[in-house]
Short mmCIF file of C-alpha atoms in Angstrom, two decimals:
data_model
loop_
_atom_site.label_atom_id
_atom_site.label_comp_id
_atom_site.label_asym_id
_atom_site.label_seq_id
_atom_site.Cartn_x
_atom_site.Cartn_y
_atom_site.Cartn_z
CA MET A 1 -16.46 -25.45 -31.80
CA LYS A 2 -20.04 -26.35 -30.89
CA LYS A 3 -19.00 -29.93 -30.32
CA THR A 4 -16.30 -29.06 -27.80
CA PHE A 5 -16.72 -30.13 -24.23
CA LEU A 6 -16.40 -26.67 -22.72
CA TYR A 7 -18.90 -25.15 -25.15
CA ARG A 8 -21.48 -27.74 -24.18
CA VAL A 9 -20.87 -27.15 -20.50
CA TRP A 10 -21.23 -23.41 -21.18
CA GLN A 11 -24.59 -24.04 -22.85
CA HIS A 12 -25.73 -26.16 -19.94
CA ASN A 13 -24.46 -24.20 -16.94
CA LYS A 14 -22.17 -21.18 -17.11
CA LYS A 15 -21.09 -21.42 -13.46
CA LEU A 16 -20.00 -25.02 -13.92
CA CYS A 17 -18.12 -23.99 -17.05
CA TYR A 18 -16.23 -21.27 -15.15
CA ILE A 19 -15.25 -23.78 -12.44
CA ILE A 20 -13.98 -26.38 -14.92
CA ALA A 21 -12.17 -23.75 -17.02
CA ALA A 22 -10.56 -22.20 -13.91
CA PHE A 23 -9.36 -25.63 -12.79
CA ALA A 24 -7.87 -26.31 -16.23
CA VAL A 25 -6.17 -22.89 -16.42
CA LEU A 26 -4.70 -23.13 -12.92
CA THR A 27 -3.45 -26.66 -13.65
CA ALA A 28 -1.80 -25.36 -16.82
CA VAL A 29 -0.21 -22.47 -14.87
CA THR A 30 1.21 -24.74 -12.13
CA ASN A 31 2.59 -27.02 -14.86
CA LEU A 32 4.23 -24.13 -16.66
CA LEU A 33 5.72 -22.89 -13.40
CA GLY A 34 6.66 -26.45 -12.42
CA ASP A 35 5.31 -25.93 -8.92
CA GLU A 36 2.44 -28.04 -7.66
CA VAL A 37 -0.29 -26.45 -5.57
CA THR A 38 -2.80 -29.14 -4.55
CA PRO A 39 -5.21 -29.84 -6.28
CA PHE A 40 -3.45 -28.42 -9.34
CA PHE A 41 -1.09 -31.30 -9.87
CA VAL A 42 2.11 -31.48 -11.87
CA TRP A 43 2.94 -34.88 -13.39
CA GLY A 44 6.62 -34.43 -14.16
CA MET A 45 8.06 -37.34 -12.18
CA TYR A 46 11.11 -39.03 -13.71
CA SER A 47 11.33 -36.50 -16.53
CA GLU A 48 14.54 -34.98 -15.15
CA LYS A 49 17.84 -36.43 -16.30
CA GLU A 50 18.86 -39.17 -13.86
CA LYS A 51 22.38 -39.03 -12.48
CA PRO A 52 24.45 -42.19 -12.95
CA VAL A 53 23.78 -44.53 -10.04
CA ARG A 54 27.11 -45.83 -8.76
CA ASP A 55 26.86 -45.82 -4.99
CA VAL A 56 23.61 -46.19 -3.11
CA GLU A 57 22.62 -45.77 0.52
CA ILE A 58 20.05 -47.97 2.23
CA LEU A 59 18.74 -47.27 5.73
CA GLN A 60 18.50 -50.32 7.95
CA THR A 61 16.73 -50.28 11.31
CA THR A 62 17.25 -52.83 14.07
CA ILE A 63 14.92 -52.95 17.05
CA ASN A 64 15.93 -54.33 20.46
CA ASP A 65 19.35 -55.28 19.02
CA ASP A 66 17.93 -58.43 17.45
CA THR A 67 15.20 -57.69 14.91
CA VAL A 68 16.17 -56.14 11.60
CA ILE A 69 13.22 -54.38 9.97
CA ASN A 70 12.80 -55.56 6.43
CA VAL A 71 10.43 -53.05 4.91
CA TYR A 72 9.66 -55.54 2.14
CA ASN A 73 8.07 -57.87 4.67
CA TYR A 74 5.16 -55.45 4.39
CA SER A 75 3.69 -56.04 0.97
CA ASN A 76 1.42 -53.06 1.54
CA GLY A 77 3.10 -50.10 -0.16
CA ASP A 78 1.67 -47.55 2.28
CA THR A 79 3.23 -49.26 5.32
CA ARG A 80 6.57 -49.42 3.57
CA PHE A 81 6.19 -45.76 2.61
CA TYR A 82 5.67 -44.73 6.23
CA LEU A 83 8.54 -46.90 7.46
CA ALA A 84 11.01 -45.62 4.89
CA SER A 85 10.16 -42.10 3.75
CA PRO A 86 10.09 -40.08 7.04
CA LEU A 87 13.32 -41.80 8.13
CA ALA A 88 14.95 -40.93 4.80
CA TYR A 89 13.83 -37.31 5.17
CA PHE A 90 15.16 -37.19 8.74
CA LYS A 91 18.53 -38.35 7.38
CA LYS A 92 18.42 -35.62 4.72
CA ILE A 93 17.92 -33.04 7.47
CA LYS A 94 20.86 -34.45 9.46
CA ASP A 95 23.03 -34.53 6.31
CA ASN A 96 22.09 -30.91 5.72
CA ASN A 97 23.61 -29.74 9.03
CA ASN A 98 20.32 -30.20 10.88
CA GLN A 99 18.50 -27.80 8.57
CA ASP A 100 15.33 -28.80 6.76
CA PRO A 101 16.30 -29.07 3.05
CA THR A 102 13.12 -27.16 2.11
CA ILE A 103 14.45 -24.15 4.06
CA THR A 104 17.78 -24.41 2.24
CA PHE A 105 15.98 -24.65 -1.10
CA LEU A 106 13.84 -21.59 -0.38
CA GLN A 107 16.79 -19.56 0.92
CA THR A 108 18.70 -20.33 -2.27
CA LYS A 109 15.77 -19.47 -4.52
CA LEU A 110 14.36 -16.45 -2.70
CA ARG A 111 17.55 -14.94 -1.18
CA ALA A 112 16.56 -11.78 0.71
CA HIS A 113 12.84 -12.45 0.16
CA TYR A 114 13.15 -15.48 2.41
CA ASN A 115 12.82 -13.09 5.35
CA ASN A 116 9.11 -12.89 4.53
CA ILE A 117 8.79 -16.63 5.22
CA ARG A 118 10.99 -16.71 8.32
CA PRO A 119 8.14 -15.95 10.76
CA PHE A 120 6.36 -19.12 9.54
CA GLU A 121 9.43 -21.37 9.79
CA ARG A 122 8.37 -23.07 13.00
CA SER A 123 4.91 -23.99 11.75
CA LEU A 124 5.94 -24.97 8.22
CA PHE A 125 9.26 -26.75 8.52
CA ASN A 126 11.20 -29.15 10.72
CA THR A 127 13.15 -27.10 13.20
CA GLY A 128 14.66 -28.32 16.47
CA PRO A 129 11.60 -29.81 18.24
CA GLN A 130 10.58 -32.09 15.35
CA GLN A 131 14.13 -33.37 14.93
CA GLN A 132 14.52 -34.13 18.64
CA GLU A 133 11.20 -35.96 18.74
CA PHE A 134 11.67 -37.98 15.54
CA LEU A 135 13.22 -41.17 16.95
CA ASN A 136 10.62 -41.29 19.75
CA TRP A 137 7.95 -41.22 17.05
CA TYR A 138 9.74 -43.80 14.93
CA ALA A 139 9.90 -46.20 17.88
CA ARG A 140 6.17 -45.71 18.49
CA TYR A 141 5.32 -46.30 14.84
CA LEU A 142 7.52 -49.40 14.64
CA HIS A 143 5.67 -50.75 17.65
CA GLN A 144 2.37 -50.03 15.87
CA VAL A 145 3.47 -51.89 12.73
CA THR A 146 5.49 -54.79 14.17
CA VAL A 147 3.52 -55.22 17.43
CA ILE A 148 6.90 -55.74 19.14
CA PRO A 149 7.54 -53.54 22.20
CA VAL A 150 10.45 -51.33 21.15
CA ASN A 151 13.06 -50.72 23.83
CA SER A 152 15.93 -49.69 21.61
CA LEU A 153 16.58 -48.67 18.03
CA ARG A 154 19.66 -48.69 15.89
CA VAL A 155 19.60 -47.08 12.45
CA GLU A 156 22.48 -47.85 10.12
CA VAL A 157 23.44 -46.60 6.69
CA VAL A 158 24.34 -49.39 4.31
CA HIS A 159 26.70 -48.17 1.57
CA ALA A 160 26.59 -50.33 -1.54
CA HIS A 161 27.44 -50.20 -5.22
CA TYR A 162 26.13 -51.85 -8.36
CA THR A 163 28.07 -54.30 -10.46
CA SER A 164 26.78 -55.32 -13.87
CA GLN A 165 24.36 -57.78 -12.31
CA ASN A 166 24.17 -57.25 -8.57
CA LEU A 167 24.28 -54.93 -5.60
CA VAL A 168 27.39 -55.29 -3.44
CA THR A 169 27.58 -54.01 0.13
CA ASP A 170 30.67 -51.91 0.89
CA SER A 171 30.20 -50.81 4.48
CA VAL A 172 27.65 -50.32 7.24
CA ASN A 173 27.85 -47.16 9.38
CA LEU A 174 25.87 -46.24 12.45
CA PHE A 175 23.54 -43.32 11.84
CA ALA A 176 21.40 -43.00 14.98
CA THR A 177 20.46 -44.85 18.15
CA TRP A 178 17.53 -44.56 20.53
CA GLN A 179 16.92 -46.04 23.97
CA LYS A 180 13.66 -46.16 25.88
CA HIS A 181 13.84 -44.12 29.09
CA MET B 1 -32.66 -43.49 -20.32
CA ALA B 2 -29.05 -42.79 -21.15
CA LYS B 3 -28.30 -41.26 -24.51
CA THR B 4 -25.14 -40.59 -26.42
CA LEU B 5 -24.51 -37.02 -27.55
CA THR B 6 -21.80 -37.36 -30.19
CA ASN B 7 -18.91 -38.58 -28.08
CA ILE B 8 -20.32 -38.06 -24.56
CA VAL B 9 -22.22 -40.88 -22.89
CA PHE B 10 -24.98 -39.42 -20.72
CA TYR B 11 -25.78 -41.58 -17.74
CA SER B 12 -29.28 -41.62 -16.33
CA PRO B 13 -29.92 -40.97 -12.60
CA TRP B 14 -30.37 -44.74 -12.23
CA GLU B 15 -26.93 -45.36 -13.71
CA ARG B 16 -25.41 -42.50 -11.73
CA ARG B 17 -26.56 -44.14 -8.52
CA ARG B 18 -24.92 -47.42 -9.48
CA ILE B 19 -21.68 -45.75 -10.51
CA ALA B 20 -21.66 -43.96 -7.15
CA ARG B 21 -22.05 -47.32 -5.41
CA ILE B 22 -19.00 -48.69 -7.25
CA VAL B 23 -16.96 -45.55 -6.49
CA PHE B 24 -17.73 -45.52 -2.78
CA LEU B 25 -17.26 -49.28 -2.51
CA LEU B 26 -13.74 -48.89 -3.93
CA ILE B 27 -13.04 -45.94 -1.63
CA GLY B 28 -14.29 -47.97 1.34
CA LEU B 29 -12.00 -50.85 0.37
CA SER B 30 -9.06 -48.45 0.10
CA LEU B 31 -9.79 -47.14 3.59
CA ILE B 32 -9.87 -50.72 4.92
CA TRP B 33 -6.55 -51.22 3.11
CA SER B 34 -5.23 -48.12 4.89
CA PHE B 35 -6.34 -49.63 8.20
CA PHE B 36 -4.37 -52.81 7.51
CA SER B 37 -1.38 -50.75 6.39
CA ASP B 38 -1.36 -48.83 9.71
CA THR B 39 -1.77 -45.51 7.96
CA LEU B 40 -5.09 -44.23 9.25
CA LEU B 41 -4.57 -41.12 11.35
CA HIS B 42 -5.14 -42.82 14.72
CA GLN B 43 -2.44 -45.36 13.76
CA LEU B 44 0.22 -42.80 12.86
CA GLN B 45 1.32 -42.42 16.50
CA ARG B 46 1.53 -38.63 16.58
CA PRO B 47 4.03 -38.11 13.74
CA VAL B 48 6.46 -35.19 13.87
CA ILE B 49 8.48 -34.84 10.67
CA LYS B 50 6.41 -32.92 8.12
CA PHE B 51 6.93 -32.18 4.47
CA PRO B 52 4.78 -29.36 3.12
CA ASP B 53 7.44 -28.84 0.43
CA VAL B 54 6.63 -25.68 -1.56
CA ASP B 55 2.94 -26.50 -2.01
CA LEU B 56 0.92 -23.52 -0.76
CA THR B 57 -2.08 -25.71 0.11
CA TYR B 58 0.09 -27.70 2.53
CA TRP B 59 1.51 -24.46 3.89
CA GLY B 60 -1.99 -23.21 4.61
CA MET B 61 -2.93 -26.46 6.32
CA HIS B 62 0.16 -26.39 8.54
CA TRP B 63 -0.21 -22.69 9.26
CA LEU B 64 -3.72 -23.47 10.53
CA GLY B 65 -2.25 -26.44 12.44
CA ILE B 66 -4.80 -28.89 11.01
CA PRO B 67 -2.54 -31.95 10.40
CA GLU B 68 -0.98 -31.46 13.86
CA PHE B 69 -4.42 -31.16 15.48
CA LEU B 70 -5.78 -34.25 13.74
CA THR B 71 -2.84 -36.48 14.69
CA GLY B 72 -1.73 -34.91 17.98
CA ASN B 73 -4.31 -36.71 20.11
CA PHE B 74 -5.28 -40.38 19.71
CA PHE B 75 -8.98 -39.81 20.38
CA VAL B 76 -9.24 -36.87 17.97
CA ALA B 77 -7.52 -38.99 15.30
CA LEU B 78 -9.78 -41.96 16.03
CA PHE B 79 -12.88 -39.77 15.86
CA PHE B 80 -11.66 -38.37 12.55
CA ASP B 81 -11.08 -41.86 11.09
CA LEU B 82 -14.52 -43.02 12.22
CA ALA B 83 -16.07 -39.91 10.66
CA LEU B 84 -14.22 -40.62 7.40
CA PHE B 85 -15.47 -44.22 7.32
CA ALA B 86 -18.98 -43.06 8.22
CA ALA B 87 -19.01 -40.43 5.45
CA CYS B 88 -17.89 -43.07 2.96
CA CYS B 89 -20.52 -45.59 4.10
CA LEU B 90 -23.30 -42.98 4.08
CA SER B 91 -22.28 -41.84 0.59
CA PHE B 92 -22.44 -45.46 -0.54
CA TRP B 93 -25.83 -45.93 1.08
CA ALA B 94 -27.42 -42.68 -0.14
CA PRO B 95 -25.28 -41.19 -2.94
CA GLU B 96 -27.95 -38.61 -3.77
CA LYS B 97 -27.44 -36.88 -0.38
CA ARG B 98 -25.00 -34.08 -1.10
CA LEU B 99 -24.24 -33.53 2.57
CA TYR B 100 -22.71 -37.01 2.83
CA ILE B 101 -20.68 -36.54 -0.35
CA TRP B 102 -19.34 -33.13 0.69
CA SER B 103 -18.52 -34.44 4.17
CA PHE B 104 -16.55 -37.25 2.60
CA ILE B 105 -14.67 -34.90 0.24
CA VAL B 106 -13.66 -32.49 3.01
CA LEU B 107 -12.58 -35.29 5.36
CA TYR B 108 -10.67 -37.12 2.64
CA PHE B 109 -8.93 -33.89 1.67
CA PHE B 110 -7.68 -33.53 5.28
CA TYR B 111 -6.63 -37.19 5.27
CA PHE B 112 -4.83 -36.81 1.94
CA ILE B 113 -2.79 -33.79 3.09
CA THR B 114 -2.00 -35.30 6.49
CA PHE B 115 -0.99 -38.67 5.01
CA ASN B 116 1.36 -37.04 2.51
CA THR B 117 2.92 -34.41 4.74
CA PHE B 118 3.77 -36.77 7.60
CA GLY B 119 4.84 -39.43 5.09
CA ALA B 120 7.47 -36.86 4.04
CA HIS B 121 6.64 -37.23 0.36
CA HIS B 122 3.78 -35.98 -1.81
CA THR B 123 2.49 -39.24 -3.22
CA ASN B 124 0.07 -39.12 -6.12
CA HIS B 125 -1.65 -42.46 -5.76
CA LYS B 126 -4.52 -41.20 -3.58
CA ILE B 127 -5.39 -38.29 -5.90
CA GLY B 128 -8.03 -40.41 -7.63
CA PHE B 129 -10.00 -40.85 -4.41
CA LEU B 130 -9.62 -37.16 -3.65
CA LEU B 131 -11.33 -36.14 -6.90
CA ILE B 132 -13.64 -38.96 -7.94
CA ALA B 133 -16.41 -38.04 -5.51
CA LEU B 134 -16.73 -34.48 -6.90
CA PRO B 135 -19.21 -35.28 -9.73
CA PHE B 136 -21.66 -36.64 -7.14
CA THR B 137 -21.91 -33.25 -5.41
CA VAL B 138 -24.32 -31.89 -8.02
CA THR B 139 -28.02 -32.66 -8.09
CA ASP B 140 -28.96 -32.57 -11.77
CA TYR B 141 -27.87 -35.52 -13.81
CA LYS B 142 -26.56 -33.42 -16.72
CA SER B 143 -24.09 -31.55 -14.51
CA PHE B 144 -23.03 -34.89 -13.07
CA ASN B 145 -22.33 -36.17 -16.57
CA TYR B 146 -20.28 -33.13 -17.48
CA LEU B 147 -18.24 -33.40 -14.29
CA TRP B 148 -17.74 -37.13 -14.84
CA GLN B 149 -16.56 -36.34 -18.34
CA GLY B 150 -14.30 -33.61 -16.92
CA LEU B 151 -12.80 -36.18 -14.58
CA ARG B 152 -12.09 -38.39 -17.58
CA TYR B 153 -10.19 -35.45 -19.12
CA PHE B 154 -8.31 -35.01 -15.85
CA PHE B 155 -7.20 -38.65 -15.95
CA LEU B 156 -6.16 -38.34 -19.58
CA PHE B 157 -4.31 -35.12 -18.76
CA ALA B 158 -2.37 -36.72 -15.89
CA LEU B 159 -0.83 -39.32 -18.17
CA ALA B 160 -0.51 -37.04 -21.22
CA ASP B 161 1.15 -34.44 -18.97
CA ALA B 162 3.65 -37.07 -17.78
CA PHE B 163 4.48 -37.60 -21.46
CA LEU B 164 4.81 -33.86 -22.18
CA TRP B 165 7.19 -33.36 -19.27
CA LYS B 166 9.40 -36.20 -20.46
CA PHE B 167 9.16 -35.05 -24.07
CA PHE B 168 10.09 -31.40 -23.50
CA ARG B 169 12.80 -32.22 -20.98
CA LEU B 170 14.26 -34.62 -23.55
CA ALA B 171 14.11 -37.52 -21.09
CA TRP B 172 13.66 -39.83 -24.07
CA LEU B 173 17.17 -38.90 -25.29
CA HIS B 174 19.00 -39.52 -22.02
CA THR B 175 21.10 -42.65 -22.07
CA ASP B 176 20.17 -45.29 -19.52
CA GLN B 177 17.35 -43.18 -18.03
CA GLY B 178 15.18 -46.26 -17.40
CA LEU B 179 18.08 -48.23 -15.95
CA MET B 180 19.06 -45.41 -13.56
CA ILE B 181 15.48 -45.09 -12.30
CA MET B 182 15.34 -48.82 -11.68
CA LYS B 183 18.75 -48.94 -9.96
CA LYS B 184 17.76 -46.09 -7.66
CA ASN B 185 14.52 -47.75 -6.63
CA ALA B 186 15.49 -51.42 -6.62
CA ALA B 187 18.43 -51.08 -4.23
CA ALA B 188 16.39 -51.76 -1.09
CA VAL B 189 14.73 -54.86 -2.62
CA LEU B 190 18.11 -56.22 -3.71
CA TYR B 191 19.52 -55.63 -0.23
CA PHE B 192 16.65 -56.80 1.97
CA GLU B 193 15.12 -59.45 -0.28
CA SER B 194 18.09 -60.71 -2.28
CA ASP B 195 16.57 -64.21 -2.66
CA SER B 196 13.08 -63.16 -3.69
CA TRP B 197 11.62 -63.60 -7.18
CA LEU B 198 11.53 -59.82 -7.55
CA ALA B 199 15.23 -59.51 -6.77
CA GLY B 200 15.83 -62.34 -9.27
CA LEU B 201 13.96 -60.35 -11.89
CA TYR B 202 16.00 -57.22 -11.09
CA HIS B 203 19.25 -59.23 -11.35
CA TRP B 204 18.15 -60.41 -14.76
CA LEU B 205 17.13 -56.90 -15.85
CA LEU B 206 20.50 -55.52 -14.69
CA GLN B 207 22.11 -57.88 -17.18
CA HIS B 208 19.72 -56.71 -19.90
CA PRO B 209 19.73 -52.91 -19.51
CA GLY B 210 18.47 -52.45 -23.06
CA LEU B 211 15.17 -54.00 -22.03
CA VAL B 212 14.74 -51.62 -19.09
CA ASN B 213 15.53 -48.58 -21.24
CA ALA B 214 13.19 -49.84 -23.95
CA GLY B 215 10.51 -50.28 -21.27
CA TYR B 216 10.99 -46.64 -20.23
CA ILE B 217 10.63 -45.44 -23.83
CA ALA B 218 7.60 -47.71 -24.31
CA GLY B 219 6.10 -46.11 -21.19
CA ILE B 220 6.58 -42.63 -22.67
CA ILE B 221 4.87 -43.71 -25.89
CA MET B 222 2.01 -45.27 -23.93
CA GLU B 223 1.58 -42.01 -21.98
CA ALA B 224 1.52 -40.09 -25.26
CA ALA B 225 -1.32 -42.33 -26.46
CA PHE B 226 -3.61 -40.76 -23.86
CA ILE B 227 -3.69 -37.56 -25.94
CA ILE B 228 -5.95 -39.46 -28.36
CA GLY B 229 -8.57 -39.64 -25.62
CA PHE B 230 -9.08 -35.86 -25.85
CA PHE B 231 -10.46 -36.26 -29.36
CA THR B 232 -12.44 -39.49 -29.22
CA ARG B 233 -13.86 -42.03 -26.79
CA LYS B 234 -13.53 -44.77 -29.38
CA TYR B 235 -10.27 -46.08 -27.98
CA ASP B 236 -11.11 -45.84 -24.27
CA GLN B 237 -10.97 -49.61 -23.80
CA TYR B 238 -7.41 -49.66 -25.17
CA LEU B 239 -6.45 -46.70 -22.98
CA PHE B 240 -7.84 -48.66 -20.04
CA VAL B 241 -5.48 -51.55 -20.86
CA LEU B 242 -2.56 -49.12 -21.31
CA SER B 243 -3.23 -47.54 -17.91
CA VAL B 244 -3.05 -51.01 -16.31
CA LEU B 245 0.26 -51.71 -18.10
CA LEU B 246 1.67 -48.34 -17.06
CA THR B 247 0.73 -48.94 -13.44
CA LEU B 248 2.55 -52.28 -13.53
CA GLY B 249 5.54 -50.56 -15.14
CA PHE B 250 5.65 -47.82 -12.47
CA TRP B 251 5.65 -50.54 -9.84
CA LEU B 252 8.35 -52.62 -11.50
CA ILE B 253 10.79 -49.88 -12.52
CA ALA B 254 10.14 -47.18 -9.92
CA ASP B 255 8.71 -49.18 -6.97
CA ALA B 256 5.76 -46.76 -7.13
CA TYR B 257 2.32 -48.01 -6.12
CA PHE B 258 -0.15 -46.33 -8.44
CA PHE B 259 -2.86 -48.96 -8.10
CA GLN B 260 -5.18 -46.68 -6.11
CA PHE B 261 -4.92 -43.97 -8.77
CA MET B 262 -6.49 -46.51 -11.13
CA VAL B 263 -9.88 -45.67 -9.65
CA LEU B 264 -10.01 -42.90 -12.26
CA THR B 265 -10.03 -45.52 -15.02
CA LEU B 266 -13.72 -45.90 -14.14
CA THR B 267 -14.23 -42.79 -16.27
CA LEU B 268 -12.98 -44.76 -19.30
CA ILE B 269 -15.63 -47.44 -18.88
CA ASN B 270 -18.94 -47.14 -20.71
CA PHE B 271 -21.30 -48.15 -17.90
CA HIS B 272 -24.27 -47.66 -20.15
CA LYS B 273 -23.17 -50.64 -22.22
CA LEU B 274 -22.76 -52.68 -19.03
CA TYR B 275 -26.05 -51.72 -17.41
CA GLU B 276 -28.49 -51.51 -20.30
CA PRO B 277 -28.63 -55.27 -21.13
CA ARG B 278 -29.16 -56.05 -17.43
CA ARG B 279 -31.96 -53.51 -17.13
CA PHE B 280 -33.61 -54.91 -20.21
CA ALA B 281 -33.34 -58.45 -18.87
CA SER B 282 -34.71 -57.51 -15.44
CA ASN B 283 -37.76 -55.84 -17.01
CA LEU B 284 -38.73 -58.99 -18.89
CA LYS B 285 -41.59 -61.06 -17.54
CA LYS B 286 -41.72 -64.80 -17.74
CA GLY B 287 -42.85 -65.85 -21.21
CA ASP B 288 -42.05 -62.49 -22.87
CA MET B 289 -40.60 -62.67 -26.32
CA THR B 290 -36.99 -61.56 -26.60
CA PRO B 291 -35.44 -59.91 -29.62
CA VAL B 292 -33.26 -62.15 -31.74
#
């Protein structure tokens, strides 16, 4: 007992011990609840059973009708993250009948209690204004990354499936377009 | 003089200063990396889609309008980025000044939340930078050592926790779990970069799914090994190697960049062993006798 880390901290400085213990307890609680509250992190990624991957969707952006954005041209993971992730989330919103999936999730979980969150909807989630402004932002950010003036955008959804050794494209459907005014 | 109390290495103020220099040098390099990846706040071009998810800290930040304020105006964002760089440089220059350290922590916390929420995903790879400056906020060297040790436990917990989640959710029993994770994350590489060496490797792995699944199981076992670190520091060098292997595995199978999180592996290194011979050597005068 006397050799334990927390006991030694307690002997040295009780306040410091309370802070460390509180951090550990709150981290344990968020892990038990499975809900992360920064900085009490939950490290459960890829622990859930993965669904069989048959068909996949890939988002492909073309600027000015002639330049296809290959996110893998940017070896920096953070650039790729910003090029791919907000666009993917925007598509999730569109696929969810223009409703932010977080709102749907909370409505399902909380049912009638969701009414307590409703007043904060506009500041916490993506309602109309964010969705309308998204492609304007995406064009600006693409300009920032590619240094090409962006006059038009075309976002397509590539549908593909896996064979035993490859990925085969099935179809390409238009998802969204944007034109500079 | 540093001394070892059973399994805790106590760093002297001299060593603490040098560790701080390494930490803030790495943070500075990561910020320069962020500049070249166009992800500093002034480069985000007033983002709009946010993702606070169900994290109450993000909710609080958005309710106060902080991420929107910091990115809504180019000059505010630029000022913020300059302040973040300045806080990092000042902390590197004078790590004993708590004001600089606290300034850095607060600014980096805002950057961390803003980066994640407008990136529409709560990434974990910057968590190391968010927490690693905390031990330098205390003045006495003993408290620093306990906090540094606490950070080591945090790092061990992160990987051990990843194991526990997979263990209790029976992820290790699911057929083709590793292969499904890879297929989900490799699709874009196979589509956009079908002729690259990485796509070639994925093609080969698709034909050898057993290897991918074995890699996933090996990863779980490696994560479990971090539990040992709670009981002894004896194997820290091996845990360091495992953390490098795991980071490479996350990148290969899940296309996840955890390299920045590796900053926390500094807590596995015994700096006393690295510094003491150098200090001894620098104190020698010309002609002094050296121990055999």
